[in-house]
mmCIF file of C-alpha atoms in Angstrom:
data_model
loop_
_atom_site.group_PDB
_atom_site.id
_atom_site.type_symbol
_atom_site.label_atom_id
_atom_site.label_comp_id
_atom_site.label_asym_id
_atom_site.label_seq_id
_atom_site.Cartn_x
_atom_site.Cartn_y
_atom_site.Cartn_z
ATOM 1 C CA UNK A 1 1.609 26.432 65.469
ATOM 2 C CA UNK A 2 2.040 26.771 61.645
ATOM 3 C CA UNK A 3 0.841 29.724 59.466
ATOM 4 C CA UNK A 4 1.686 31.449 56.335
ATOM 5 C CA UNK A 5 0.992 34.291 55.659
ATOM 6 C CA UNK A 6 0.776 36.156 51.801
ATOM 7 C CA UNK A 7 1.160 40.251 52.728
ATOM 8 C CA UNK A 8 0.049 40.851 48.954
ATOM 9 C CA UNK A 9 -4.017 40.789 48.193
ATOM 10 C CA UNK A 10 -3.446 42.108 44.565
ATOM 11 C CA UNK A 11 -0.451 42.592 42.486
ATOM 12 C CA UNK A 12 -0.593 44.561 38.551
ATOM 13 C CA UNK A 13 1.973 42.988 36.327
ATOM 14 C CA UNK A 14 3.051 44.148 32.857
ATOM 15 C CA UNK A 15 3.008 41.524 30.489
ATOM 16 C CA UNK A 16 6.465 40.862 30.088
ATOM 17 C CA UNK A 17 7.769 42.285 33.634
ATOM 18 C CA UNK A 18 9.364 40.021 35.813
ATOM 19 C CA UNK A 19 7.511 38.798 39.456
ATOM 20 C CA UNK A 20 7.746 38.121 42.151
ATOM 21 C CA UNK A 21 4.897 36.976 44.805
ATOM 22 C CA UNK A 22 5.909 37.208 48.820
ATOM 23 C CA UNK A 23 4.993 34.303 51.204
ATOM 24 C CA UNK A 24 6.197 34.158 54.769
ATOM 25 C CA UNK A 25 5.958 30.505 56.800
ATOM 26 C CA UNK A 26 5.665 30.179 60.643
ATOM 27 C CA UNK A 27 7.003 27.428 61.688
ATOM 28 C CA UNK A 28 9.162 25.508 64.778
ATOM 29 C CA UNK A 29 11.364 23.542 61.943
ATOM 30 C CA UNK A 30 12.025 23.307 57.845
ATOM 31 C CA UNK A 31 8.799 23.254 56.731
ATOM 32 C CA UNK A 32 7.018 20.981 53.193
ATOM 33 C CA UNK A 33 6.594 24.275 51.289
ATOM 34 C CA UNK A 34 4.079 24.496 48.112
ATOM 35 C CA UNK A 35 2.731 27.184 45.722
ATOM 36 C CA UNK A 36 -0.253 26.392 43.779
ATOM 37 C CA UNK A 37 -2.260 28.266 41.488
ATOM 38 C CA UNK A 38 -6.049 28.692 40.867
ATOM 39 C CA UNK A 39 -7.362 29.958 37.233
ATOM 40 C CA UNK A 40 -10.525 31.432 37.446
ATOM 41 C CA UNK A 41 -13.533 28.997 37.942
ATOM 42 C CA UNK A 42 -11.091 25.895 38.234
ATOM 43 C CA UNK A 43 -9.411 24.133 41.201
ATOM 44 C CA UNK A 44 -6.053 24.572 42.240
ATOM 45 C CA UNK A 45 -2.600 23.142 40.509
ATOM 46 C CA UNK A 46 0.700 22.317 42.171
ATOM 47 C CA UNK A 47 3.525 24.993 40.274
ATOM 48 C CA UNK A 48 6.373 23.541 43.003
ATOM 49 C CA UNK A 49 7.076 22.222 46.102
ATOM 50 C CA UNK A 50 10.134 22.680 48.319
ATOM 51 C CA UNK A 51 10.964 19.743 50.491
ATOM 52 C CA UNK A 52 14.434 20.094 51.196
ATOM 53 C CA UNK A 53 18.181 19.909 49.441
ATOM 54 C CA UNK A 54 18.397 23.318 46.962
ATOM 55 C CA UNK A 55 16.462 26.372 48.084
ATOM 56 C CA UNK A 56 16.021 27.464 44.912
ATOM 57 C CA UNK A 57 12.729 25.311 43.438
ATOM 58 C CA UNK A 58 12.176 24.932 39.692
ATOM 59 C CA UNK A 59 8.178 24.321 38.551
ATOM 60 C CA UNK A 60 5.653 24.149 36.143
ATOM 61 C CA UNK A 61 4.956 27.015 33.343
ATOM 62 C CA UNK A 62 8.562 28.766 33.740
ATOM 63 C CA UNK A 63 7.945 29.598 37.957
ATOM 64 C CA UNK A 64 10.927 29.189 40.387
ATOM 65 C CA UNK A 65 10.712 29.603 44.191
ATOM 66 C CA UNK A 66 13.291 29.796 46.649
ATOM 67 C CA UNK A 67 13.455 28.532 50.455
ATOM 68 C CA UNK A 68 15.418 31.444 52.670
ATOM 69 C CA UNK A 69 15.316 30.149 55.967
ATOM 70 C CA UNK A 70 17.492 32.849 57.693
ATOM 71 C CA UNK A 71 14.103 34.948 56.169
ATOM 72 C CA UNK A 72 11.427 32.240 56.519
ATOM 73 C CA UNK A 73 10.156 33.169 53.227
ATOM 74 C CA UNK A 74 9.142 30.768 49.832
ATOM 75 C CA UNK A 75 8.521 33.732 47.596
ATOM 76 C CA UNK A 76 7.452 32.731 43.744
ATOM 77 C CA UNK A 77 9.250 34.219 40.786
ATOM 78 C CA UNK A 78 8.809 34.371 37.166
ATOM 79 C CA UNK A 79 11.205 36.494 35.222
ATOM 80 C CA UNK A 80 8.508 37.158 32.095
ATOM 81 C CA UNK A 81 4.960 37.081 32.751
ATOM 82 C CA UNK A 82 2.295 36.197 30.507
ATOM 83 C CA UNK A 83 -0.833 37.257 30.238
ATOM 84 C CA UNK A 84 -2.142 33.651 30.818
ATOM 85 C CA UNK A 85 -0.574 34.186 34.141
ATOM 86 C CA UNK A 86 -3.241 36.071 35.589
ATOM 87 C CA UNK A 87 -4.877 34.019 38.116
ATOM 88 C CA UNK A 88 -4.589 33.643 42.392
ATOM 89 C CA UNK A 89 -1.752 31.989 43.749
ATOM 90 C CA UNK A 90 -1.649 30.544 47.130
ATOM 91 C CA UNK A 91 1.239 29.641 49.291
ATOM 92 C CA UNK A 92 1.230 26.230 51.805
ATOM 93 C CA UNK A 93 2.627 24.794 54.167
ATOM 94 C CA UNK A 94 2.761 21.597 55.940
ATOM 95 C CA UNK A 95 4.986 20.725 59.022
ATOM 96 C CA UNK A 96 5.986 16.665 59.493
ATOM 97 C CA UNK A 97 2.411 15.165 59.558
ATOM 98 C CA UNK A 98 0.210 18.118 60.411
ATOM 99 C CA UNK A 99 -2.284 20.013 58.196
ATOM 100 C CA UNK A 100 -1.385 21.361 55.379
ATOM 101 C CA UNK A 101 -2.100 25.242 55.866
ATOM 102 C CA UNK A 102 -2.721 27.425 53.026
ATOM 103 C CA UNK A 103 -2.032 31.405 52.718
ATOM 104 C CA UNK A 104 -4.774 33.835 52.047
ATOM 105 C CA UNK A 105 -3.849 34.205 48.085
ATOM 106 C CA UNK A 106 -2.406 36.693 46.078
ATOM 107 C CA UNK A 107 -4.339 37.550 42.879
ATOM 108 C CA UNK A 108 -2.589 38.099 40.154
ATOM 109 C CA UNK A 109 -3.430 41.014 37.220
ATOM 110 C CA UNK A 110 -1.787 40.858 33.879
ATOM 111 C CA UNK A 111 -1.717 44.735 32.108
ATOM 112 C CA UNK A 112 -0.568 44.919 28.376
ATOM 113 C CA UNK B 1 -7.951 10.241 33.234
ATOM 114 C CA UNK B 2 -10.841 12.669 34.942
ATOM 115 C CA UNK B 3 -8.940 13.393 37.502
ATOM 116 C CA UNK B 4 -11.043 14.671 40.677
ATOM 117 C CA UNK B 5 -14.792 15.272 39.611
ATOM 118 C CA UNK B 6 -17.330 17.326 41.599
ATOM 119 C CA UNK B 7 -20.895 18.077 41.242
ATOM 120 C CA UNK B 8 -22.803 20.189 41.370
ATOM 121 C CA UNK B 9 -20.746 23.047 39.960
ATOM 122 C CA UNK B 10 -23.278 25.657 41.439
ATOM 123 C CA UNK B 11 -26.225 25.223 43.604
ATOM 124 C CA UNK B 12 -28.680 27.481 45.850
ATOM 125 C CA UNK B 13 -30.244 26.183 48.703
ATOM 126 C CA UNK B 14 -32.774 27.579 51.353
ATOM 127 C CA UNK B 15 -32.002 28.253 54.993
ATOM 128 C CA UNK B 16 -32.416 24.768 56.486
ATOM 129 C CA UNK B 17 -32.402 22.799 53.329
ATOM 130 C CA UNK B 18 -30.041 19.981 53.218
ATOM 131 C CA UNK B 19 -27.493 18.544 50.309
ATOM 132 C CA UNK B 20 -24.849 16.393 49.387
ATOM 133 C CA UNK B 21 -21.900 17.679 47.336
ATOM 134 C CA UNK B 22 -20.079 14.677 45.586
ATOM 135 C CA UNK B 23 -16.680 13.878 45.041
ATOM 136 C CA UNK B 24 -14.978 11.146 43.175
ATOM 137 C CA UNK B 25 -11.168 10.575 42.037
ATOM 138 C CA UNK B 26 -10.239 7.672 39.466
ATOM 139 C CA UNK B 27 -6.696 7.704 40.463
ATOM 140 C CA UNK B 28 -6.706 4.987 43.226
ATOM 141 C CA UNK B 29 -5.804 8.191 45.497
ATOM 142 C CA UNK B 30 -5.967 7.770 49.497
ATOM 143 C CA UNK B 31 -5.871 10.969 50.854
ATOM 144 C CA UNK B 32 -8.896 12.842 50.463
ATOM 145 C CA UNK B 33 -10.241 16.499 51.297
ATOM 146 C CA UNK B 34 -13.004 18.641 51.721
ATOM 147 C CA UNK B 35 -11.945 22.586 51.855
ATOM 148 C CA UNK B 36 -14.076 26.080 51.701
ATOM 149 C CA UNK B 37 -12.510 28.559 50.457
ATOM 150 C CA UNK B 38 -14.008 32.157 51.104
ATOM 151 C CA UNK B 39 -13.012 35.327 49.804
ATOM 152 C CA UNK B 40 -9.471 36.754 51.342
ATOM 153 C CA UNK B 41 -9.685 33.934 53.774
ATOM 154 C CA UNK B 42 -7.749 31.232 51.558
ATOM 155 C CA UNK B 43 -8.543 27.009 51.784
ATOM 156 C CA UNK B 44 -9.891 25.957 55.092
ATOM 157 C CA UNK B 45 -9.832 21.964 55.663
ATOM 158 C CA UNK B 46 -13.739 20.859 56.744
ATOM 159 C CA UNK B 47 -13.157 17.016 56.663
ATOM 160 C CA UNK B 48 -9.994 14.727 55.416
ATOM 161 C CA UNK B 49 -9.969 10.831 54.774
ATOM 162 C CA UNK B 50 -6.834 8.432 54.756
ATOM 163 C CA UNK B 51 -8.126 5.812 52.971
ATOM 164 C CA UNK B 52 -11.804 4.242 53.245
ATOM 165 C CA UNK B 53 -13.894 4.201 56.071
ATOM 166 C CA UNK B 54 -11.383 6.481 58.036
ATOM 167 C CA UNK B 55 -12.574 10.176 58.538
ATOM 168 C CA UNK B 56 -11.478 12.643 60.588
ATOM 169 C CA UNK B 57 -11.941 16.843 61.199
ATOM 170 C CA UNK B 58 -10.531 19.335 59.913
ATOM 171 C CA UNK B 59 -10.463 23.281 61.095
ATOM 172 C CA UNK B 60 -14.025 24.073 60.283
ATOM 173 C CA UNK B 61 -16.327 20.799 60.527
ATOM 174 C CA UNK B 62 -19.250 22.302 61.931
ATOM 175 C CA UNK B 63 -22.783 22.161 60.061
ATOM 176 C CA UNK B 64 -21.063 19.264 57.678
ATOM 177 C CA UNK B 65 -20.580 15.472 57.518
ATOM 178 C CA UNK B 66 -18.754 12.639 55.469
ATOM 179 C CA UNK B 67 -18.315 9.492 54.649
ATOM 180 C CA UNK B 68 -15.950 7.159 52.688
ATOM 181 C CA UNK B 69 -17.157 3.674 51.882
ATOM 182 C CA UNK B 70 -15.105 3.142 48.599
ATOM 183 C CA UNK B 71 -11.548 4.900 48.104
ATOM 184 C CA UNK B 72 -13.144 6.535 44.833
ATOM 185 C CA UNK B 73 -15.838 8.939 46.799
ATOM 186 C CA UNK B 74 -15.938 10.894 49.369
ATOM 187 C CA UNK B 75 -19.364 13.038 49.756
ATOM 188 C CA UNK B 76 -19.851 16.000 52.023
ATOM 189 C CA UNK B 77 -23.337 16.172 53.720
ATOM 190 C CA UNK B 78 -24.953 19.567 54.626
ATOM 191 C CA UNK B 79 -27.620 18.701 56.861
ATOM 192 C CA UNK B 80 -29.280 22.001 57.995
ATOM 193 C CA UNK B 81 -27.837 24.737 55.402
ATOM 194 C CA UNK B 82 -27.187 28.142 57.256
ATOM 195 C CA UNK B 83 -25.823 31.370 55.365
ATOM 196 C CA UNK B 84 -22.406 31.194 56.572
ATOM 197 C CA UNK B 85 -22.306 27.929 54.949
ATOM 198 C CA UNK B 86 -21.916 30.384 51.909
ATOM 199 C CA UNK B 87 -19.133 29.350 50.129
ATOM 200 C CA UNK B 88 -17.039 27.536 47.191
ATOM 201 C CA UNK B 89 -16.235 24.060 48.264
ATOM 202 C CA UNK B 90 -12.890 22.271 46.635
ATOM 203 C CA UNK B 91 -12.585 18.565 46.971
ATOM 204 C CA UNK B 92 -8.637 17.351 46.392
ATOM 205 C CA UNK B 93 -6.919 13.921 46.848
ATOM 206 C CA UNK B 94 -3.853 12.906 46.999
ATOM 207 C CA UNK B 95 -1.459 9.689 46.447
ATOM 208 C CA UNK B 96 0.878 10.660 49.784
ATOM 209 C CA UNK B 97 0.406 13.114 52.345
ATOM 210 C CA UNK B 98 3.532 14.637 54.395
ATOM 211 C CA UNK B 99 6.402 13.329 52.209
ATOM 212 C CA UNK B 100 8.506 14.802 48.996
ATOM 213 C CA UNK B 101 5.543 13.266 46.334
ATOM 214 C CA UNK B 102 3.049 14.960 47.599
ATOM 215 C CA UNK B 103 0.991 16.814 45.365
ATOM 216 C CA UNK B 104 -2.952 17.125 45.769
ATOM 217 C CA UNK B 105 -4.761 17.358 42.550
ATOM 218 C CA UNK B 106 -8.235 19.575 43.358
ATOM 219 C CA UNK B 107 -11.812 19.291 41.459
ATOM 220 C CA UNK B 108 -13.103 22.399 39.676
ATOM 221 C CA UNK B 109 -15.251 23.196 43.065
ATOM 222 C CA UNK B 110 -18.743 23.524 43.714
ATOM 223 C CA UNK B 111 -20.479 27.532 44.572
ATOM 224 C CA UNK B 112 -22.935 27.049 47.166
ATOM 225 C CA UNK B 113 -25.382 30.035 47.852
ATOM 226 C CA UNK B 114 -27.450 29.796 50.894
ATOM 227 C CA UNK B 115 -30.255 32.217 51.060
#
């Protein structure tokens, strides 16, 4: 079976601060990893996706991720949030041809 | 390009009431999806599509129903609207599914209230 699991509900931020969101994987083998993110009252967007070669995953709007399979962990960085940041980000996964499975979201809060 | 386009945006229906949310994609897209997503419970899959006329289940298809006639739509049914059926509904599609160019693009979702 293949879950992931995001141990974070909410997370408070400085504008500014660096971050860094946790996601966990399940799964028998190397796994199609993705984080995507979900402004309020829209749909989700792809930030990055980790298929395989370099662990560490460059993506949209200045995010990074990195694979640690030793861990099984994709957790999303950011060294400088913004306050545009603030929004839910979910974690996926999809191993070979099955489903792909989504975390439970982490929302995001952006103090000044 | 719109991209993926749902409607309605909201909508409230009555215990036993039935509706159809709509989905469309102008990107020649394959792959399409029907989630729910309900608060602190993530995206659950209802129904998927591979290309037109194909359907198949997801992890929660009960109480709903699809169909896919052209590649550009892909409409869920509600037939008998229940409370639990509660929820915001995404549609997404997708180019390739299970291979490094993946990427599903989602529709700004639909709130359904059933009351």
């Amino acid at each position: 079976a293949q879950s992931v699991t995001q141990p974070d509900i909410h997370i408070t931020v400085s504008e500014g601060a660096s971050l860094e969101l946790r996601c966990n994987y399940s799964y028998g083998a190397t796994p199609y990893l993705f984080w995507y993110v979900q402004s309020p009252g829209q749909g989700l967007q792809l930030l990055l996706k980790y298929f395989s070669g370099d662990t560490l995953v460059q993506g949209i709007k200045g995010f990074e991720a990195e694979f640690k399979r030793s861990q099984s962990s994709f957790n999303l960085r950011k060294p400088s949030v913004h306050w545009s940041d603030a929004a839910e980000y979910f974690c996926a996964l999809r191993g070979g041809f099955q489903k792909l499975v989504f975390g439970t979201g982490t929302r995001l809060l952006v103090s000044p | 390009n719109a991209g993926v386009t749902q409607t309605p945006k909201f909508r409230i229906l009555k215990i036993g009431q039935s509706m159809t949310l709509q989905c469309a994609q102008d990107m020649n897209h394959n792959y399409m999806y029907w989630y729910r997503q309900d608060p602190g419970m993530g995206l659950k899959l209802i129904y998927y599509s591979v290309g037109a006329g194909i359907t198949d289940k997801g992890e929660v298809p009960n109480g709903y129903n699809v169909s896919r006639s052209t590649t550009e739509d892909f409409p869920l049914r509600l037939e008998l609207a229940a409370p639990s059926q509660t929820s915001v509904y995404f549609c997404a599609s997708s180019y390739r599914q299970g291979g490094p160019n993946e990427k599903l693009f989602f529709g700004s979702g639909t709130q359904l209230s059933v009351l």
